[in-house]
XYZ file of C-alpha atoms in Angstrom:
609
model
C 9.276 -0.427 5.727
C 12.539 0.528 4.679
C 13.221 -1.453 2.033
C 14.687 0.717 -1.182
C 13.064 0.776 -4.436
C 15.432 -1.132 -7.623
C 17.554 1.141 -9.307
C 20.724 0.435 -11.629
C 22.969 3.284 -11.570
C 25.659 4.072 -14.781
C 29.294 5.367 -12.836
C 30.249 5.463 -16.236
C 28.097 7.583 -18.195
C 28.153 10.956 -14.673
C 31.408 10.871 -16.262
C 30.340 11.567 -19.592
C 28.202 13.838 -19.256
C 27.746 16.836 -16.354
C 25.268 15.782 -13.699
C 23.588 19.541 -13.545
C 22.192 19.357 -16.904
C 20.630 15.503 -16.408
C 17.170 15.068 -16.171
C 14.220 13.094 -14.519
C 11.620 11.632 -16.310
C 8.769 9.902 -14.974
C 6.746 6.930 -16.477
C 3.071 5.125 -16.238
C 4.053 0.685 -17.348
C 0.422 -0.081 -17.500
C 1.613 -3.367 -17.936
C 4.542 -3.602 -15.530
C 3.035 -6.267 -12.882
C 6.256 -8.078 -11.042
C 9.840 -6.993 -10.744
C 11.830 -9.405 -13.296
C 9.310 -7.030 -15.737
C 10.719 -4.227 -14.301
C 14.148 -6.241 -13.940
C 13.824 -6.568 -17.699
C 13.328 -2.737 -17.970
C 16.622 -1.680 -15.887
C 18.650 -4.124 -18.204
C 17.837 -2.588 -21.432
C 17.246 0.638 -20.649
C 20.648 0.558 -18.949
C 22.136 -0.236 -22.347
C 21.473 3.620 -23.895
C 24.469 6.312 -23.989
C 22.971 8.996 -21.502
C 20.923 6.879 -19.079
C 22.526 8.109 -15.430
C 20.227 5.099 -13.298
C 16.660 4.038 -13.638
C 14.369 3.781 -10.317
C 11.176 2.213 -10.825
C 7.954 0.060 -8.246
C 6.133 -2.306 -9.678
C 3.164 -1.313 -7.042
C 2.336 1.556 -8.706
C 4.342 0.954 -11.651
C 6.186 3.428 -12.463
C 8.855 3.638 -13.314
C 12.320 7.178 -13.506
C 15.262 7.615 -15.875
C 18.078 10.074 -15.149
C 19.360 11.354 -18.493
C 21.603 13.349 -20.308
C 18.747 15.175 -21.816
C 21.390 15.721 -25.232
C 22.256 11.770 -25.548
C 18.561 9.998 -24.627
C 15.016 11.738 -25.306
C 12.079 10.795 -23.731
C 10.377 9.831 -27.004
C 13.992 7.431 -26.681
C 12.850 6.092 -23.918
C 9.320 5.303 -24.568
C 10.130 3.627 -28.131
C 12.866 1.367 -25.958
C 9.969 0.455 -23.790
C 8.037 -0.398 -26.614
C 10.208 -2.608 -27.884
C 10.082 -4.589 -24.865
C 6.693 -5.053 -25.277
C 5.011 -2.259 -22.250
C 4.021 0.846 -22.953
C 5.413 4.286 -20.846
C 3.410 6.784 -20.756
C 5.139 10.028 -18.980
C 3.340 11.506 -16.034
C 4.462 15.095 -15.221
C 3.396 17.072 -12.442
C 2.244 15.574 -8.863
C 2.054 11.547 -8.242
C -0.017 9.897 -10.626
C -2.439 7.047 -8.721
C -1.848 3.632 -10.887
C -5.571 2.241 -12.345
C -7.131 -0.297 -11.081
C -6.472 -4.048 -12.117
C -9.097 -6.339 -11.039
C -10.296 -6.583 -14.463
C -8.013 -7.538 -16.113
C -7.043 -9.727 -12.044
C -9.693 -11.460 -13.028
C -9.184 -12.877 -16.186
C -5.912 -13.640 -15.253
C -7.533 -15.891 -13.419
C -10.116 -17.245 -15.191
C -7.628 -18.173 -17.738
C -5.490 -20.318 -14.727
C -8.935 -21.585 -13.023
C -9.384 -22.941 -17.035
C -5.968 -24.290 -17.666
C -6.845 -26.259 -14.341
C -9.779 -26.911 -15.457
C -8.812 -28.312 -18.893
C -6.140 -30.900 -16.749
C -8.314 -32.012 -14.928
C -10.368 -33.563 -17.298
C -7.417 -34.542 -19.397
C -6.873 -36.382 -15.955
C -10.489 -37.961 -15.876
C -10.542 -39.297 -19.340
C -7.144 -40.652 -18.818
C -7.996 -42.853 -15.817
C -11.217 -44.250 -16.810
C -9.234 -45.205 -19.943
C -11.475 -43.491 -22.313
C -8.393 -42.616 -24.732
C -9.602 -42.910 -28.823
C -6.832 -41.646 -30.387
C -7.174 -38.651 -32.387
C -4.425 -38.563 -34.511
C -1.341 -40.033 -36.682
C 1.728 -37.621 -36.222
C 5.405 -38.274 -36.611
C 6.858 -38.735 -33.591
C 3.645 -40.021 -31.601
C -0.197 -40.176 -31.505
C -2.992 -37.624 -30.360
C -5.126 -39.388 -28.030
C -8.830 -38.072 -26.522
C -7.056 -36.195 -23.504
C -4.034 -35.595 -25.214
C -6.357 -33.248 -26.711
C -7.905 -31.429 -22.901
C -3.959 -31.382 -21.998
C -3.338 -29.674 -25.572
C -6.008 -27.084 -24.282
C -5.003 -26.824 -20.657
C -0.844 -25.569 -22.434
C -2.332 -23.048 -24.108
C -4.526 -21.385 -22.305
C -3.105 -21.728 -19.626
C 0.116 -19.888 -21.457
C -1.600 -17.008 -23.063
C -0.311 -14.892 -20.483
C 3.281 -15.796 -20.488
C 3.568 -16.589 -24.522
C 3.660 -12.865 -25.510
C 6.448 -12.351 -22.776
C 8.430 -15.501 -24.040
C 8.618 -13.931 -27.567
C 8.806 -10.673 -27.179
C 12.308 -11.751 -24.511
C 13.742 -14.008 -27.454
C 13.370 -10.844 -29.779
C 15.199 -8.484 -27.792
C 17.606 -11.338 -26.564
C 16.656 -11.068 -22.641
C 15.774 -15.105 -22.494
C 13.772 -14.797 -18.941
C 11.752 -17.523 -17.439
C 9.108 -16.878 -19.872
C 11.096 -17.542 -22.834
C 12.378 -20.838 -20.955
C 8.701 -21.539 -20.409
C 6.802 -21.409 -23.742
C 10.066 -23.467 -25.454
C 9.652 -26.164 -22.347
C 5.811 -26.343 -23.271
C 6.202 -25.606 -26.849
C 9.130 -29.197 -26.298
C 6.502 -31.308 -24.593
C 3.665 -30.447 -27.244
C 6.490 -31.652 -30.105
C 7.736 -35.036 -28.457
C 4.285 -35.447 -27.131
C 4.538 -34.782 -23.705
C 1.096 -33.512 -23.383
C 0.214 -33.688 -19.968
C 3.646 -32.467 -18.803
C 2.824 -29.455 -20.826
C 0.009 -28.629 -19.496
C 1.019 -29.534 -15.732
C 4.230 -26.715 -16.414
C 1.221 -24.066 -18.217
C -1.316 -23.675 -15.108
C 1.228 -24.421 -12.479
C 3.281 -21.257 -14.120
C -0.449 -19.501 -14.214
C -1.543 -20.369 -11.003
C 2.246 -18.857 -9.333
C 1.681 -16.194 -11.276
C -1.630 -15.320 -10.368
C -0.505 -14.983 -7.198
C 2.055 -13.424 -7.002
C 0.464 -10.238 -9.204
C -2.870 -10.842 -6.429
C -0.012 -10.340 -3.562
C 1.274 -7.331 -6.073
C -2.243 -5.896 -7.104
C -3.720 -5.458 -3.028
C -0.166 -2.959 -2.332
C -1.260 -1.188 -5.326
C -5.535 -0.963 -3.818
C -4.262 0.394 -0.707
C -1.280 3.140 -2.431
C -4.434 3.671 -4.138
C -6.842 4.053 -1.087
C -4.284 6.451 0.057
C -4.421 8.886 -2.446
C -7.352 9.264 -2.560
C -7.354 11.142 0.537
C -6.035 13.700 -1.129
C -9.597 15.651 -2.039
C -9.651 16.838 -6.072
C -10.065 19.435 -5.898
C -9.706 23.452 -3.603
C -11.474 26.848 -3.309
C -8.508 29.220 -3.896
C -8.847 33.000 -3.361
C -7.853 34.711 -6.612
C -8.575 37.917 -7.153
C -10.873 38.532 -4.625
C -12.947 35.961 -5.824
C -12.905 31.160 -4.615
C -12.102 29.680 -7.421
C -12.345 25.942 -7.448
C -8.955 23.976 -8.823
C -7.817 21.181 -9.313
C -5.833 19.784 -6.415
C -2.172 19.244 -8.338
C -2.201 22.407 -9.480
C -2.222 24.247 -6.159
C 1.255 25.963 -6.055
C 3.017 27.156 -3.681
C 1.270 30.113 -2.089
C -1.781 30.044 -3.097
C -4.410 31.389 -0.138
C -7.803 27.854 -0.167
C -10.077 28.293 1.979
C -10.840 24.890 4.288
C -15.012 24.998 5.422
C -16.235 22.869 8.369
C -16.199 18.565 7.633
C -14.119 19.304 4.729
C -10.491 18.026 3.782
C -7.149 19.300 3.380
C -6.467 20.059 -0.533
C -2.635 20.346 0.275
C 0.378 20.898 2.844
C 0.213 24.873 4.254
C -0.197 26.654 7.371
C -3.613 28.533 9.288
C -3.585 32.219 7.705
C -7.015 32.840 10.160
C -9.558 30.968 11.081
C -9.686 28.685 14.521
C -10.983 24.934 14.249
C -10.701 21.444 15.466
C -8.973 19.703 12.305
C -8.696 15.507 12.106
C -4.600 13.945 11.645
C -5.394 10.160 11.902
C -4.874 9.616 8.359
C -1.532 11.461 8.460
C -0.241 11.046 12.507
C -2.171 8.772 13.863
C -3.643 11.045 16.978
C -6.683 9.618 17.945
C -8.356 13.180 18.982
C -8.515 16.184 16.994
C -6.172 18.807 16.671
C -6.488 22.579 17.210
C -5.536 24.937 14.603
C -4.577 28.634 14.599
C -2.708 31.323 12.693
C 0.689 29.806 12.309
C 0.126 26.508 12.484
C 0.874 23.311 10.137
C -1.769 21.443 8.585
C -0.648 18.368 5.933
C -2.712 17.606 2.614
C -6.021 14.867 2.992
C -6.833 15.561 6.910
C -10.589 16.370 7.969
C -12.526 20.132 9.031
C -13.931 19.418 11.329
C -15.687 22.366 12.455
C -14.367 25.671 11.945
C -13.502 27.668 8.973
C -9.441 28.045 7.442
C -8.217 30.143 5.452
C -4.415 28.723 4.652
C -1.107 29.046 2.716
C -0.126 26.936 0.462
C 3.616 25.416 1.394
C 4.532 22.271 -0.653
C 3.174 21.448 -4.013
C 1.150 18.564 -3.894
C 3.909 15.923 -5.347
C 6.187 17.135 -2.264
C 3.128 16.812 0.584
C 3.477 14.476 3.796
C 0.794 12.519 1.915
C 2.727 12.320 -1.255
C 5.778 11.077 0.648
C 3.911 8.514 2.790
C 2.903 6.641 -0.196
C 6.973 7.066 -1.822
C 7.128 4.963 1.590
C 5.373 2.297 1.131
C 6.197 2.062 -2.594
C 9.788 1.544 -1.719
C 9.194 -0.630 1.432
C 6.399 -2.226 -1.408
C 9.465 -2.946 -3.407
C 12.186 -5.088 -1.474
C 13.213 -8.738 -2.190
C 14.113 -10.491 0.479
C 17.324 -12.466 0.163
C 16.000 -15.285 -1.752
C 13.999 -13.866 -3.675
C 17.038 -11.861 -5.303
C 19.153 -14.787 -5.593
C 16.185 -17.241 -7.486
C 17.139 -13.837 -10.076
C 19.889 -13.782 -9.857
C 20.451 -17.816 -9.853
C 17.310 -17.927 -12.839
C 19.930 -15.336 -15.146
C 22.568 -17.359 -15.359
C 20.184 -20.405 -15.165
C 17.861 -19.594 -17.934
C 20.368 -19.155 -20.936
C 22.281 -22.245 -19.869
C 20.293 -24.149 -20.189
C 18.725 -23.491 -24.131
C 22.665 -23.745 -24.795
C 22.646 -26.987 -22.532
C 19.657 -28.007 -24.815
C 21.228 -27.379 -28.306
C 24.656 -29.027 -27.666
C 22.196 -32.202 -26.553
C 21.261 -32.209 -30.154
C 24.021 -30.621 -32.230
C 26.671 -32.109 -30.838
C 26.069 -35.647 -31.585
C 24.552 -35.784 -34.978
C 26.654 -33.281 -35.853
C 29.584 -35.215 -34.457
C 29.370 -38.891 -34.102
C 26.545 -38.875 -36.306
C 23.885 -39.987 -34.188
C 20.106 -39.610 -35.685
C 18.692 -36.533 -35.532
C 15.322 -37.704 -34.402
C 16.646 -39.413 -31.279
C 18.792 -36.219 -29.807
C 16.353 -33.592 -30.954
C 13.780 -35.531 -28.716
C 16.115 -36.138 -26.482
C 16.999 -32.025 -26.219
C 13.517 -30.662 -25.664
C 13.193 -33.016 -23.151
C 16.157 -31.396 -21.073
C 14.015 -28.303 -21.417
C 11.742 -30.069 -19.860
C 12.913 -32.131 -16.709
C 14.871 -29.239 -15.953
C 11.651 -26.592 -16.716
C 12.243 -24.055 -13.468
C 8.735 -24.730 -11.714
C 9.147 -25.571 -8.449
C 11.932 -22.968 -7.946
C 9.723 -20.382 -9.922
C 6.822 -21.406 -8.317
C 7.870 -22.106 -4.541
C 9.569 -18.465 -3.729
C 5.671 -16.332 -4.604
C 3.394 -19.217 -3.008
C 5.713 -18.978 0.252
C 5.603 -15.646 0.626
C 2.073 -15.120 -0.395
C 1.546 -18.123 2.038
C 3.061 -15.819 5.222
C 1.317 -12.661 4.274
C -1.744 -14.374 3.908
C -2.102 -16.780 7.055
C -0.404 -13.280 9.112
C -3.724 -11.520 7.143
C -5.660 -13.401 8.907
C -4.665 -12.728 12.125
C -5.283 -9.183 12.366
C -0.842 -8.581 10.391
C -0.432 -6.579 7.471
C 3.354 -7.765 6.519
C 4.372 -5.876 2.945
C 6.628 -8.105 0.869
C 8.907 -10.963 1.468
C 11.662 -8.844 1.909
C 9.945 -7.686 5.270
C 8.199 -11.569 5.895
C 11.688 -12.757 6.380
C 13.492 -10.115 7.861
C 11.380 -11.446 11.402
C 13.596 -13.993 11.916
C 15.877 -12.180 13.662
C 13.812 -9.172 14.889
C 14.577 -7.715 18.573
C 12.950 -5.261 18.531
C 9.348 -4.470 16.834
C 7.724 -0.822 16.660
C 4.211 -0.419 17.581
C 1.390 2.464 16.324
C -0.518 3.420 18.829
C -3.775 3.899 17.132
C -5.686 2.153 15.858
C -3.174 -0.966 17.101
C -2.504 -0.736 20.826
C -5.317 0.871 21.386
C -9.181 0.988 19.546
C -8.793 3.929 17.995
C -12.100 5.001 19.243
C -12.947 7.933 22.510
C -14.331 6.842 25.426
C -15.408 8.534 27.977
C -13.805 6.908 31.604
C -15.186 8.743 34.574
C -17.133 11.827 35.041
C -16.288 14.252 39.041
C -19.862 16.301 39.317
C -19.223 18.841 41.179
C -22.325 21.287 42.260
C -24.521 17.845 43.911
C -25.814 16.878 40.166
C -26.197 12.834 39.467
C -23.646 11.880 37.315
C -26.492 10.406 34.245
C -27.639 13.856 34.710
C -24.977 15.833 33.770
C -23.854 13.011 31.175
C -27.048 13.554 30.066
C -26.842 17.288 29.653
C -24.263 17.085 28.149
C -24.945 14.249 25.372
C -27.961 16.532 24.521
C -25.703 19.820 24.614
C -23.124 17.353 22.110
C -26.210 15.620 20.491
C -25.659 18.202 17.336
C -22.053 18.081 16.813
C -19.513 15.968 14.641
C -16.862 16.320 16.535
C -15.484 12.834 18.230
C -15.194 14.216 21.653
C -19.404 14.748 21.038
C -19.860 11.518 19.695
C -18.262 10.074 22.504
C -20.257 11.650 25.380
C -23.135 10.964 23.086
C -22.576 7.227 22.792
C -22.274 6.690 26.949
C -25.379 8.252 27.213
C -26.739 5.769 25.111
C -24.987 3.180 26.443
C -26.290 3.735 29.646
C -29.700 3.299 29.054
C -29.606 7.616 29.750
C -32.861 8.337 26.586
C -33.434 12.190 26.041
C -33.315 14.259 28.765
C -36.921 15.195 27.615
C -34.823 19.489 27.738
C -36.612 22.034 25.283
C -32.470 22.673 23.260
C -32.703 25.796 21.364
C -30.014 28.052 20.486
C -27.720 25.439 19.374
C -23.574 26.584 18.860
C -20.055 25.517 17.694
C -17.181 26.983 19.218
C -14.606 26.244 16.693
C -11.426 24.472 18.703
C -13.144 24.921 22.178
C -16.227 22.803 22.299
C -19.878 23.946 22.037
C -22.971 26.313 23.582
C -27.189 25.680 23.812
C -29.708 26.331 26.141
C -31.466 23.785 27.384
C -35.366 25.019 28.314
C -34.252 28.660 28.182
C -30.734 27.729 30.004
C -27.291 28.527 29.287
C -25.610 25.556 28.699
C -22.137 25.319 27.589
C -19.416 21.883 26.834
C -16.248 22.417 25.937
C -12.182 22.369 27.356
C -11.847 23.279 30.758
C -10.803 27.334 29.193
C -14.101 27.683 27.617
C -15.953 26.410 31.178
C -13.662 27.392 33.944
C -14.325 30.276 35.978
C -13.228 30.734 39.281
C -9.978 29.889 40.891
C -8.316 26.764 41.429
C -10.929 24.266 42.969
C -12.912 24.315 39.821
C -9.106 23.485 38.050
C -9.972 19.456 36.404
C -8.873 16.892 38.883
C -4.688 16.267 39.080
C -5.044 12.429 38.628
C -6.978 12.460 35.472
C -4.636 14.843 33.788
C -1.747 13.909 34.867
C -2.496 10.673 33.086
C -3.074 12.242 29.809
C -6.533 11.491 29.340
C -8.710 14.280 27.389
C -10.307 16.557 30.132
C -14.046 18.232 28.756
C -16.520 20.191 31.586
C -20.285 21.182 31.469
C -20.991 24.344 33.016
C -24.573 24.815 33.406
C -26.096 29.152 33.679
C -22.113 29.557 33.708
C -21.961 27.509 36.855
C -19.288 24.374 36.129
C -21.375 21.503 36.674
C -19.119 18.670 35.982
C -15.839 16.874 34.587
C -15.859 14.498 31.721
C -12.302 12.229 30.820
C -12.973 10.373 28.209
C -9.415 8.444 26.950
C -8.655 6.121 24.048
C -8.265 2.709 25.338
C -5.647 -0.287 24.923
C -7.236 -3.039 23.500
C -7.598 -5.409 25.944
C -5.007 -8.122 23.988
C -1.808 -5.702 23.685
C -0.406 -6.431 26.518
C -0.529 -10.027 26.304
C 0.805 -9.913 23.197
C 3.788 -7.126 23.980
C 4.865 -10.014 26.798
C 5.256 -12.437 24.682
C 6.732 -10.837 22.330
C 9.183 -10.692 25.345
C 9.248 -14.269 25.515
C 9.330 -14.820 21.745
C 13.359 -12.781 21.876
C 11.998 -9.340 21.120
C 14.335 -7.762 23.007
C 12.751 -3.833 22.769
C 8.629 -3.412 22.335
C 9.040 0.906 21.457
C 5.326 2.113 20.831
C 4.862 5.489 18.198
C 2.858 7.499 18.166
C 1.211 10.761 17.278
C -0.317 12.360 20.152
C 1.114 13.878 22.681
C 3.533 12.805 25.747
C 1.532 12.786 28.158
C -0.937 11.003 26.529
C 1.473 8.408 25.015
C 3.363 7.768 28.436
C -0.344 6.378 30.308
C -0.736 3.741 27.577
C 2.317 2.964 27.625
C 2.593 2.649 31.199
C -1.027 0.337 30.233
C 0.329 -1.993 27.768
C 4.006 -2.368 28.732
C 5.811 -1.361 26.164
C 9.749 -0.462 27.033
C 10.114 2.202 25.458
C 7.668 5.629 24.223
C 8.454 8.138 21.043
C 5.638 10.474 20.391
C 4.117 14.050 18.347
C 5.629 12.049 15.448
C 5.236 12.677 11.778
C 4.921 9.078 9.428
C 8.202 10.139 8.698
C 9.914 10.700 12.103
C 8.319 7.560 12.837
C 9.758 5.195 9.151
C 13.351 6.735 10.620
């Protein structure tokens, strides 16, 4: 995820204006669907005096423009973008997610499919010999199959005809312009089948590319939804509900059990276990006490917390992750960059060449205009770089899709192309090398109680708990076919950050961490061989006496070790495991899987580094 957002910079403007006065303007571009759209906007805005830098992300549909406010206004940027056929809506405050585009994608798909359908009908009629003449035109005749080809060309070109016209008006000749001229030229000389083929092939190529970008955009939207829309803030001694984006540094926020934390902050009061897996990937909830940091988007499990906000929504750990993803998605492969540079020269060259083919013979040598006009249009048709335009997005999408079917997510062509030279791979632990789900791995009884009886009693206590450890114990009992013990459960209570307790047939039982249940000397300590393996250990006490130790772990996937070995055989020299979990747990998993190195206790930005 080390790609960067596309940007342009104008060193000359920096010299003419005071950098201290530069202003950053952010916009949402609702119909910026691909890198070529962004390049067009960047190129046009870069011509304005006072524009210092232009950055953008087609995935998030955002545009950031750094300007000298004495020379360029927000309205001026919006007007310039509008001339190119796009709508720039100002973004104020925190990160604004791009709206879902499934409706537009459906329309675009229907247009492409309809174009293919009409083209197919034309081919069937032509091969069947059903081609009666419909019209007689000056340069050619129109037959029945030609009518379907013409409809196919019009329908297929519906997506890019407007873009081609806007490009011509802005004198920014691009592929859309060339495709538009080529299709009109093919129709003009009576090559209706070629016009339809160009239209529907290009429509399909754009659909594939936009589908890939839209899928990435939806993944970003899903990530943004981790943060709650509102938060409970203490103001003037009362709790009030405010929008999460409106939280200020220093605000006091209260978070109840089961709620998501709305902002990065520091715990002021309370004890609880917080599920940080959405941010750090840690497989177990982390116990939080006054003075500990918490992150936006994480889940408060079983205690009441009062925290003080330390970062605005736009600077939270979650927002930083979103920016990292946007930057990665905006990265282009070398092949894509080459095609883009090639097209910048190729399109104008072909257009000028077609004009010369018509003008030179007719004006200088007296050639027949109609003949050379047809030849000029023919040049546009045969020179139209359909294969070049289609090849890159189709290849990228095919590779990414093939990988996705095998459970691998590759975030764009840049990273797909780079895989050929990879010598080191870093895997996240939780949910990648491991199942991401706790499971009971051993039970050690201390007072002669049977394993099944100890597990059944622990499961009875945890049956009312929502903590992942409690759920794992209940699942283990169910897997062994242990029915409810038949004991009457009363007085259940959650002990935030430590465990749970209840009375079974009036007898006190506690399931919790060693500090909660341990009594007496070291003879009752958790087994050393268990703790050294990095496993999570909870104890069961009955009427004040320690009954059993239950060890839990997030198990490695069965195929993880084999995958690491196959990577080494394929030439990968280093296989590294990165995780937000503690060192002992990480080492236990790393030893089983056979990785080359381990980096534990990492936040997302640490993993990227």
